[in-house]
XYZ file of C-alpha atoms in Angstrom:
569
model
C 0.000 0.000 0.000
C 1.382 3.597 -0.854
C 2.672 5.232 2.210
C 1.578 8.449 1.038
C -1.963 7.055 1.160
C -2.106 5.804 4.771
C -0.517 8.818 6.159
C -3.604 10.978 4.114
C -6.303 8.775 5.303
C -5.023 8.923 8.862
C -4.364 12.540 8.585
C -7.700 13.258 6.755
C -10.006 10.899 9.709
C -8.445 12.230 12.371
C -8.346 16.076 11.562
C -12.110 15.659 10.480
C -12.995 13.960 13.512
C -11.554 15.878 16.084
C -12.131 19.052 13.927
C -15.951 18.120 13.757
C -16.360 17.108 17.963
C -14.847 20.814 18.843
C -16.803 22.864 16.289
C -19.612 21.032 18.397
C -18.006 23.802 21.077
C -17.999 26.524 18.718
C -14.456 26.327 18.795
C -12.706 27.078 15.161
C -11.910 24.122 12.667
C -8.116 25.414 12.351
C -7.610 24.775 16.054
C -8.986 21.107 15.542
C -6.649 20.113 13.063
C -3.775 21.380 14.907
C -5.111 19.379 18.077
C -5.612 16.507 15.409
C -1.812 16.826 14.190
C -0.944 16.536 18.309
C -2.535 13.856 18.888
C -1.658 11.597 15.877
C 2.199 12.811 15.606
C 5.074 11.942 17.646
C 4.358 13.698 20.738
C 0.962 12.090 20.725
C -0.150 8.371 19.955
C 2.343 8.325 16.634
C 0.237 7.310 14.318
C 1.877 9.470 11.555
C 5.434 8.454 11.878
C 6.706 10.378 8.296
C 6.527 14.237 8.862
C 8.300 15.330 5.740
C 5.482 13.733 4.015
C 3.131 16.034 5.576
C 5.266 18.725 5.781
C 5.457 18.245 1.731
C 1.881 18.259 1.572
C 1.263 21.384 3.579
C 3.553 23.586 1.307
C 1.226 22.650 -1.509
C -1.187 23.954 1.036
C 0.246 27.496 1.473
C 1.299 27.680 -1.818
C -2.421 27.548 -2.920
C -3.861 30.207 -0.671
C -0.765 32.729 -1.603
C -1.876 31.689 -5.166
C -5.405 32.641 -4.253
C -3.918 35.091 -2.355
C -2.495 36.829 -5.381
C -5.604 36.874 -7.586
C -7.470 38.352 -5.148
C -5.077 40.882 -4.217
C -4.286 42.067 -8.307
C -1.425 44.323 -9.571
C -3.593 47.121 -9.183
C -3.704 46.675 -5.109
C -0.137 46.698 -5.010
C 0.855 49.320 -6.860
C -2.278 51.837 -5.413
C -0.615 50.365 -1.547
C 3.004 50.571 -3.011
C 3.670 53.315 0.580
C 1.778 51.063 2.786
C 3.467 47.902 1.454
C 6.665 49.339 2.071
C 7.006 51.934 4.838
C 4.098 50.246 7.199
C 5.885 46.646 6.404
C 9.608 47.705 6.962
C 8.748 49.604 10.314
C 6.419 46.429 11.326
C 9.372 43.785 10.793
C 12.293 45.912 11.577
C 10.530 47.481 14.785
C 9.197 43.955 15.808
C 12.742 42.490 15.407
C 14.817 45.711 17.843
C 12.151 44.840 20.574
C 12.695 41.178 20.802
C 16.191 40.886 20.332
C 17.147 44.473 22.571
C 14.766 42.675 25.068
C 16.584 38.827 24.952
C 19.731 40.876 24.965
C 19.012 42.877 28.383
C 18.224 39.280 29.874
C 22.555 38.242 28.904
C 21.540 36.427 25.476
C 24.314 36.651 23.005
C 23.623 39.646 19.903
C 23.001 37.021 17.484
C 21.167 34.267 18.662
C 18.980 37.526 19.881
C 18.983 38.946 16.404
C 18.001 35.658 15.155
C 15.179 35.288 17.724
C 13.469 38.848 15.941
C 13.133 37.644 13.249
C 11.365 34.887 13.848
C 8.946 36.872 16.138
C 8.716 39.271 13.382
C 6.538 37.515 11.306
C 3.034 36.236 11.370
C 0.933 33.821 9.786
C -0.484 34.275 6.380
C -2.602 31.539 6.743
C -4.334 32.426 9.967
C -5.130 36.099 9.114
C -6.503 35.204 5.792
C -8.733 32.630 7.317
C -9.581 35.209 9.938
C -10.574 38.193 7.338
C -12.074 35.540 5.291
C -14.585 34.663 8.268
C -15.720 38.266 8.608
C -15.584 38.581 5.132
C -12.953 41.566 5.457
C -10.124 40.481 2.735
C -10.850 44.130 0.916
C -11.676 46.106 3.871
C -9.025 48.632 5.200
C -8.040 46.102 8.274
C -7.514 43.677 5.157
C -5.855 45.447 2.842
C -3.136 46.831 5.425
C -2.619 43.417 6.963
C -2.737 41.497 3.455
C -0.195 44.411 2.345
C 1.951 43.650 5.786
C 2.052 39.630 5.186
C 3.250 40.385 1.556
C 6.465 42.319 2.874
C 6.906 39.708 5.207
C 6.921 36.843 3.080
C 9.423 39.061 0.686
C 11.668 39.578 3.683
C 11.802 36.171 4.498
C 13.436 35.446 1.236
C 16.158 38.000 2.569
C 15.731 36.540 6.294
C 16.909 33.028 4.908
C 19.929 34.460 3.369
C 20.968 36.843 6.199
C 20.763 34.160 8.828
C 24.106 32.565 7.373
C 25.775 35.936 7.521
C 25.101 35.914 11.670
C 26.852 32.632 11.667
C 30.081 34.324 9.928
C 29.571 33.124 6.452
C 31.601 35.807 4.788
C 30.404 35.487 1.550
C 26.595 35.668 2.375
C 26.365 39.082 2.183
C 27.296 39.071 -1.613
C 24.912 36.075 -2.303
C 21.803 38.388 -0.806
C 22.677 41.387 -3.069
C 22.033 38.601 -5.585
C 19.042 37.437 -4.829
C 17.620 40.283 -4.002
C 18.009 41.594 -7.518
C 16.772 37.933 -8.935
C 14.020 38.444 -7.273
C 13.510 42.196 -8.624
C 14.094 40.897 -12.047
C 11.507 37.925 -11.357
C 8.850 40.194 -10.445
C 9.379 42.784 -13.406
C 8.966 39.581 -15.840
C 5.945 38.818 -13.832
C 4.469 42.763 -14.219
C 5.102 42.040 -18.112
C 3.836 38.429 -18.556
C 0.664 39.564 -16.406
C -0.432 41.851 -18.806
C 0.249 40.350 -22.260
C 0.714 36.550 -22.267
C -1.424 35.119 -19.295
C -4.688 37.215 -20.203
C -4.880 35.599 -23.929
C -3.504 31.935 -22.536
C -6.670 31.611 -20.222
C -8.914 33.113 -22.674
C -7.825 30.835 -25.423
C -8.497 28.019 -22.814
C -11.760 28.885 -21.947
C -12.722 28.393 -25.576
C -13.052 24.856 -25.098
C -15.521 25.920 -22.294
C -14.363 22.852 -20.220
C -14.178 22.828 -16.596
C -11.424 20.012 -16.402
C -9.000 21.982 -19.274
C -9.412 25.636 -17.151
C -8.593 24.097 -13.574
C -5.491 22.405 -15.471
C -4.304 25.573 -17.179
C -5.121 27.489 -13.586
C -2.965 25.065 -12.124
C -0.224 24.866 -14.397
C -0.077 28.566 -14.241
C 0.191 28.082 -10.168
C 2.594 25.576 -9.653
C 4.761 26.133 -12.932
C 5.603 30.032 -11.708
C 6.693 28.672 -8.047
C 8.917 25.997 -10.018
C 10.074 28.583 -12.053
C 10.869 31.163 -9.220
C 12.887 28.110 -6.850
C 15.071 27.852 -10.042
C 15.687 30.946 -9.505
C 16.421 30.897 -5.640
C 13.648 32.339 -4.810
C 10.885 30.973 -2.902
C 7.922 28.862 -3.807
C 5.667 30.479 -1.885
C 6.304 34.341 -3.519
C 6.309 32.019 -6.805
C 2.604 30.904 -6.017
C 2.017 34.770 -5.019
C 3.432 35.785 -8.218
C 1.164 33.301 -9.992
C -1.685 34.599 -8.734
C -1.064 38.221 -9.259
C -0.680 37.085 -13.171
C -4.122 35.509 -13.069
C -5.451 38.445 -11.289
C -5.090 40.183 -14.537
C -7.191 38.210 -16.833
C -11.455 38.209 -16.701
C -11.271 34.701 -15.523
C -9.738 35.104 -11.926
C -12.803 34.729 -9.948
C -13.869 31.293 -11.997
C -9.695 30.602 -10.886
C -10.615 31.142 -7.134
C -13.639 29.106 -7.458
C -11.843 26.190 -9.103
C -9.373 26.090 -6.577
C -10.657 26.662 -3.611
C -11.496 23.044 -2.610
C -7.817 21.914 -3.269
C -6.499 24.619 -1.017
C -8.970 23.920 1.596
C -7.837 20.082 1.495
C -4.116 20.979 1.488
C -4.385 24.115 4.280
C -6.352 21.559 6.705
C -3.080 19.494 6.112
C -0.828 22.670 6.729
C -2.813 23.049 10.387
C -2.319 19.355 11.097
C 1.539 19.483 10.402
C 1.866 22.066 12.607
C 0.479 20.928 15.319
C 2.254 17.362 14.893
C 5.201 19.470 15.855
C 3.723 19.867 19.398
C 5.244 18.460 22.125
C 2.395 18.053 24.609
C 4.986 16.753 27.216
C 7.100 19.878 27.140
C 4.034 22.468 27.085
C 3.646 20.760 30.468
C 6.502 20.813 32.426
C 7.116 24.304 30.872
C 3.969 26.078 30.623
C 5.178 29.061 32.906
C 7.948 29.740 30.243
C 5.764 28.687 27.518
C 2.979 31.450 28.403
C 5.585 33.836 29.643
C 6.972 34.380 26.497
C 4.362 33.927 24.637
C 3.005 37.328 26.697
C 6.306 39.112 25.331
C 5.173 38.036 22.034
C 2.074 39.124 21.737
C 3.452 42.468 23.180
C 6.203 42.456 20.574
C 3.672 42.572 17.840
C 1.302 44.810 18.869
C 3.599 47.620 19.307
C 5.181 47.179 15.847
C 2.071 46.645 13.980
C 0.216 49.302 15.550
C 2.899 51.591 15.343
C 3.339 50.911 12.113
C -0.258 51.936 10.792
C -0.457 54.639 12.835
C 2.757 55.833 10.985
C 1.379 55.264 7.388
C -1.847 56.984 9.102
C -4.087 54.219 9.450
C -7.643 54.796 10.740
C -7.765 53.847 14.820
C -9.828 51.300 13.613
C -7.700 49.759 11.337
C -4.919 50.039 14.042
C -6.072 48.115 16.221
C -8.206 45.247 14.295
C -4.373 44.651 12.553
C -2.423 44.870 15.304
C -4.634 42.005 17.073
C -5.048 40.096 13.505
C -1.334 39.618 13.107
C 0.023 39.102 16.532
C 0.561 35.467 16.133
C 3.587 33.625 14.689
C 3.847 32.999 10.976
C 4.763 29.719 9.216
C 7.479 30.974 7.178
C 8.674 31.327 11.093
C 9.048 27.610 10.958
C 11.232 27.567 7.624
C 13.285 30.096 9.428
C 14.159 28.561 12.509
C 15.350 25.705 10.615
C 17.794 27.615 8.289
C 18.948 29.099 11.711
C 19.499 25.211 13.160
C 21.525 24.186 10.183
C 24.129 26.804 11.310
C 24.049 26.680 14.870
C 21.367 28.810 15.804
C 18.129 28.271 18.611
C 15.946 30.696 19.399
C 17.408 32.325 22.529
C 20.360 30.423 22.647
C 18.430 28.194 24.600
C 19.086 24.304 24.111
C 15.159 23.656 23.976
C 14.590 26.671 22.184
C 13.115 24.552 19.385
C 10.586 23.217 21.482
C 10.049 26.708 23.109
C 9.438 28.383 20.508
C 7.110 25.514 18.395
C 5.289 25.469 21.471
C 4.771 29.504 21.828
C 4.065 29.231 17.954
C 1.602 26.782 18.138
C -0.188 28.227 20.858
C -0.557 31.790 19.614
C -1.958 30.456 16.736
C -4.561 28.497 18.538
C -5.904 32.293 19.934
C -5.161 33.952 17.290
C -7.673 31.824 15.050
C -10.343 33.287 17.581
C -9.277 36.971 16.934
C -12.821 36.594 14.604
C -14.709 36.470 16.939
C -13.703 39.586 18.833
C -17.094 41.975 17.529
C -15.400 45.480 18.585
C -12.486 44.904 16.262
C -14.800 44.500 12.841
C -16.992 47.613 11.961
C -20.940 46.368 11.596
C -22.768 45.679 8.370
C -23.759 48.987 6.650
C -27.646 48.884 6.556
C -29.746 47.892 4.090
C -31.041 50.566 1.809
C -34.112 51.457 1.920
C -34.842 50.935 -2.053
C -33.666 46.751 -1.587
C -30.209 47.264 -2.190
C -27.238 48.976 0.419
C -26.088 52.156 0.408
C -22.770 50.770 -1.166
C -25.014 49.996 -4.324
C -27.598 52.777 -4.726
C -25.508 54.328 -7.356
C -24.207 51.762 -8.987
C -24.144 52.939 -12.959
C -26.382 51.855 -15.357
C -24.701 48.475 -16.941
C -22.551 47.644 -13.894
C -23.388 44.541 -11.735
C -22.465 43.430 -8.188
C -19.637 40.922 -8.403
C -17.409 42.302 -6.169
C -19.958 44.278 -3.530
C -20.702 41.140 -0.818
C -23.035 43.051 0.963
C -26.191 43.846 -2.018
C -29.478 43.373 -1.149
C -32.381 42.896 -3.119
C -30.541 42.667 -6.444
C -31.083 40.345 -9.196
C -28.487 37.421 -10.669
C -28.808 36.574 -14.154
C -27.167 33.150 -15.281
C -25.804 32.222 -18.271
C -25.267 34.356 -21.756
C -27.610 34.504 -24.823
C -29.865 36.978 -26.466
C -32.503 37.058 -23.975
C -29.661 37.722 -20.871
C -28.700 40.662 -22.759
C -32.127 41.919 -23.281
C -33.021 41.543 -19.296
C -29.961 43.193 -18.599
C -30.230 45.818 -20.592
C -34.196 46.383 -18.883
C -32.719 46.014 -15.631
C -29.804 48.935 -16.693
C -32.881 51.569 -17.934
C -34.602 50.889 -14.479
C -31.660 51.145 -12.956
C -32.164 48.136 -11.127
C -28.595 46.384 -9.835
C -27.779 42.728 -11.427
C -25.286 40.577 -11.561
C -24.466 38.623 -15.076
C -22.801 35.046 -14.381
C -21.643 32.922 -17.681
C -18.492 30.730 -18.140
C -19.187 31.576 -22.078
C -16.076 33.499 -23.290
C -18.236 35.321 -25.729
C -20.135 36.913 -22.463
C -16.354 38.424 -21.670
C -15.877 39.892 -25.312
C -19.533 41.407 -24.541
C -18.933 42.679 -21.689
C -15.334 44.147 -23.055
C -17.156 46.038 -25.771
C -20.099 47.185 -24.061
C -18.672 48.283 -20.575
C -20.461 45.755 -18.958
C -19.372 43.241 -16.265
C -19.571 39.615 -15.998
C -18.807 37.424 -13.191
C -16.761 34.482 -15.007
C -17.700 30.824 -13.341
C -19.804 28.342 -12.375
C -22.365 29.497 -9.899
C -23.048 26.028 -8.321
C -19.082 26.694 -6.975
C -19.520 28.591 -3.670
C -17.566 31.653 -4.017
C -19.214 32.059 -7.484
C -22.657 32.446 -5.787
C -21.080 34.302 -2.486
C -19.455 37.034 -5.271
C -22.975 37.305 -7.095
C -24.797 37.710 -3.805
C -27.049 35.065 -4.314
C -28.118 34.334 -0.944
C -29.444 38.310 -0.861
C -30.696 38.517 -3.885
C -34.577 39.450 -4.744
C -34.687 37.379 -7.769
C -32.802 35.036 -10.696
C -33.000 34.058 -13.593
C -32.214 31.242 -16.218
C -33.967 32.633 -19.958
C -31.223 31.014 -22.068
C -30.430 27.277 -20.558
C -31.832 24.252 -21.887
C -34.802 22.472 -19.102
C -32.407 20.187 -17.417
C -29.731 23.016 -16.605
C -32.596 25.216 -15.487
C -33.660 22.665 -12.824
C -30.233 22.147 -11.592
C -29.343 26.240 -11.694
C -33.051 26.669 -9.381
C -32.225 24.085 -7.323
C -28.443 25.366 -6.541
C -30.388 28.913 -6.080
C -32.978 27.417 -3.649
C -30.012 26.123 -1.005
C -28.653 29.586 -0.695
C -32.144 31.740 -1.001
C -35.083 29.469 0.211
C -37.169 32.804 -0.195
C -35.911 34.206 -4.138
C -38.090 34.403 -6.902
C -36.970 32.345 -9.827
C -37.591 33.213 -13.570
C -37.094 30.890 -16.726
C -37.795 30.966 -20.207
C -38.784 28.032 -22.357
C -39.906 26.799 -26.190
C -41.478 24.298 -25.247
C -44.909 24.487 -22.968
C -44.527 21.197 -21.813
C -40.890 21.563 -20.252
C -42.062 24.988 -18.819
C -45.374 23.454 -16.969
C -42.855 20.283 -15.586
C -40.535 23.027 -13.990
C -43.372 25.412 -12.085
C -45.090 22.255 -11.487
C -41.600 20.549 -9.551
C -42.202 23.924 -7.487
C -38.002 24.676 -8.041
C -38.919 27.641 -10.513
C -41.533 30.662 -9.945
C -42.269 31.050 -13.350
C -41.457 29.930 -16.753
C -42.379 32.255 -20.056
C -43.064 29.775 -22.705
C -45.239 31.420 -25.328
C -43.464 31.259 -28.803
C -44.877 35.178 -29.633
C -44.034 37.988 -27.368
C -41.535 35.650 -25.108
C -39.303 38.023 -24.764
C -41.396 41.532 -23.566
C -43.522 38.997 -21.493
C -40.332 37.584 -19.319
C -38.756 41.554 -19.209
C -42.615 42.959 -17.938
C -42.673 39.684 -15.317
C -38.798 40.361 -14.138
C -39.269 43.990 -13.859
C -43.037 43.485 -11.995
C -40.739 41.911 -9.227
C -39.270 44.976 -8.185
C -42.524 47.047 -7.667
C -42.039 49.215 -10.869
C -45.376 50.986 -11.500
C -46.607 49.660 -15.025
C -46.252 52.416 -17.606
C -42.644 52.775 -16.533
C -42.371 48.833 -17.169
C -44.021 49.136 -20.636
C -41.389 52.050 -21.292
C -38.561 50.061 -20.174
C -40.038 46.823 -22.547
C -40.806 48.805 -25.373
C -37.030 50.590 -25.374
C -35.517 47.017 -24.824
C -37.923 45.783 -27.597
C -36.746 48.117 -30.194
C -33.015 47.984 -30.147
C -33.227 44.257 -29.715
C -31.827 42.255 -32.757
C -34.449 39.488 -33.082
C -32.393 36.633 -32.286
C -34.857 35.405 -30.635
């Protein structure tokens, strides 16, 4: 049997188990699978004997959310924080650093191993704060953008940490070999800027020409893991690689379909990520040392909240967004754990202590742990704005005429149009001259040249994937529709509709009579326009009817629609 297999199974049973019984206490899924990884690793019962196997498949983990990381975060985030990125990250790292080492330093520890022992402390977890903002769906909020633009500097100074760590040992020649990297990694990103704009754009939307699910995730993928193998060529980390990947993708019209797509594989592999860390656990130290343990964690957690609050208040955060960071990243990051064992190779434990390994997994692993529940902390994440009063938020009431709500989470009483065809176009174009907010979903390439040429929008993906449905607000919209799918994909679209919105109005359109009496009469769609003559003003005066439009105004609308339309139909 393939060892690989029995350590996944294991690892996979046990993190789901114990994951599952403490949700049961409202306690967060990431701590379960790092009390899943304790139990079943070497400090625990030892079930999982092979840790590099693991630790193997939890890089794959990270390298898919910095991937995801990436599209979400686009070229034009970084360059519009290009001041935050680098003034709030340098005084975050470099002020975090001074405190812990001047502070191990004032207790007799030697320069170095102090030094070394900043560093460490100096970064924080991308994983954790992206699950965190993810929770309270605040990835693009200010607290998100800062922090996201914070764990980006870090995980480019790491790249520098790995190399300087040598130089503390005496390695004379280091210094010359991070001037070198440092520029490979300048010229890496440059090519990425260039092949972002030109080459992966036209790749992905030659691919999606063969409108198959299986060929995109493939290409997405390729794309992911062939820019990190690329980058380690270089000597320079995976996991900016993966970053870089994503930032490439972020150009093109396809990146939320990419998220969607894969977003179950980085789920799978970040679970694993959790699990490996806490295999590294060793119960039976946390409790002969749990003074020390929680002692230093304390210092810590000090450590970072200076630095990170000092350092928004510097690039003139909001108070807000000053503290909400500051909390957010005040844990210990896994490129922490890369770190420390670069500095073991030369000589180096955190502290200078001869269990400083264990120390500082232990402090590591624990800060996580709370730092999972910083989500849960109400005062640190402003409230929902209010609904507005005409159905949709405040955030929405002026949306322009043609634009839709793909990236605004919080619409209400919108409506979601799936698929691409004649008729989509005709009920968007109604729903533009009553102003009335939409959202058009398709995975049809020609609904991106449409949108292209008419300054439209178009969400790009399946909306049975989660985030497809989450972007297109489905669970607050008033109504959707399906007026150019065949029966079957109609009954499968209402029913994915009907477990996020119980309580949304569903429209269809359909030749024959006989298909459109078996869906209203399966009770999954509202109403189905069938009638062969005057189809199309009859769905658009229906549709419009559902948002309390008087009816001259929605004989206006139909009869404006009506007369540029091209009579596809």
């Amino acid at each position: 049997m393939p060892p690989l297999l029995v350590e996944l199974a294991v690892l996979l049973l046990a993190g789901t188990l114990i994951a599952a019984v403490l949700a049961r206490f409202r306690v967060v899924p990431i701590v379960g699978f790092m009390a899943a990884g304790a139990v079943i690793g070497p400090g625990g019962v030892g079930l999982v004997s092979d840790i590099d196997l693991v630790n193997q498949s939890a890089d794959i983990g990270v390298m898919l959310l910095l991937f995801t990381l990436g599209i979400e975060f686009s070229l034009a985030r970084v360059r519009q924080m290009a001041s935050v990125f680098l003034v709030g990250g340098g005084i975050q790292v470099g002020l975090a650093t001074g405190i812990v080492a001047a502070a191990a330093m004032a207790f007799g520890i030697d320069w170095r191993a102090a030094v070394f022992t900043g560093l460490l402390v100096s970064l924080s977890s991308t994983v954790i704060v992206l699950n965190v903002l993810a929770e309270k769906r605040a990835t693009t909020s200010p607290t998100g953008n800062f922090s996201v633009a914070l764990l980006i500097y870090q995980d480019l100074a790491s790249v520098a940490m790995v190399l300087v760590v040598p130089s503390l040992a005496g390695d004379s020649d280091s210094w010359a070999d991070i001037v070198l990297a440092l520029a490979t990694a300048g010229a890496i990103v440059a090519a990425v800027m260039l092949v972002a704009k030109t080459v992966v754009p036209w790749l992905l939307s030659q691919v999606e020409c063969s409108q198959s699910e299986d060929v995109f995730l493939l290409a997405i993928l390729a794309i992911c893991f062939g820019t990190a193998l690329l980058t380690s060529l270089a000597g320079v980390s995976i996991f900016l690689g993966a970053f870089l990947a994503g930032l490439m993708v972020s150009e093109s019209r396809s990146a939320a379909r990419a998220i969607a797509d894969v977003l179950p594989l980085q789920i799978l592999f970040t679970a694993l990520f959790f699990v490996s860390i806490g295999m590294l656990f060793d119960l039976a130290y946390f409790a002969h040392n749990a003074r020390l343990v929680i002692g230093l964690a304390l210092g810590t957690v000090i450590a970072k909240l200076v630095s990170t609050a000092a350092a928004a208040a510097i690039v003139r955060q909001p108070r807000r967004v000053v503290v909400a960071s500051a909390v957010v990243l005040s844990q210990i990051g896994e490129f922490s754990f890369v770190l420390e064992r670069v500095g073991e190779d030369v000589g180096f434990l955190p502290l200078g202590l001869a269990d400083g390994t264990e120390a500082f997994i232990a402090v590591a692993v624990l800060l996580i742990a709370l730092s999972s529940f910083s989500a849960r902390i109400k005062r640190l994440w402003p409230e929902r704005p209010a609904p507005h009063p005409s159905g949709a938020d405040s955030s929405s009431a002026d949306t322009a005429a043609g634009s839709d709500l793909v990236e605004n989470e919080t619409a209400r009483g919108h409506a979601v149009v799936n698929g691409f065809g004649p008729r989509a176009q005709a009920v968007a174009a109604a729903f533009e001259l009553a102003e009335i907010p939409y959202a058009l979903v398709s995975m049809d390439p020609r609904a991106q040249s449409w949108a292209a040429r008419t300054g439209r929008r178009v969400l790009a993906g399946d909306i049975s994937r989660q985030l497809i449905a989450e972007r297109a607000g489905l669970r607050e919209a008033r109504i959707a529709l399906a007026v150019d799918s065949q029966p079957s994909d109609v009954a499968h679209f209402a029913r994915i509709v009907r477990e996020h919105n119980p309580e949304i109005v569903i429209l269809a359109w359909s030749v024959d009579p006989d298909d459109a009496a078996d869906l209203e009469r399966g009770g999954l769609v509202n109403h189905v326009v069938a009638e062969r003559q005057a189809a199309l003003d009859a769905l658009i005066a229906h549709t419009l009817g559902h948002f309390g439009m008087p009816e001259p105004q929605i004989e206006s609308v139909t009869r404006l629609v009506m007369h540029h339309s091209n009579n596809r139909l």
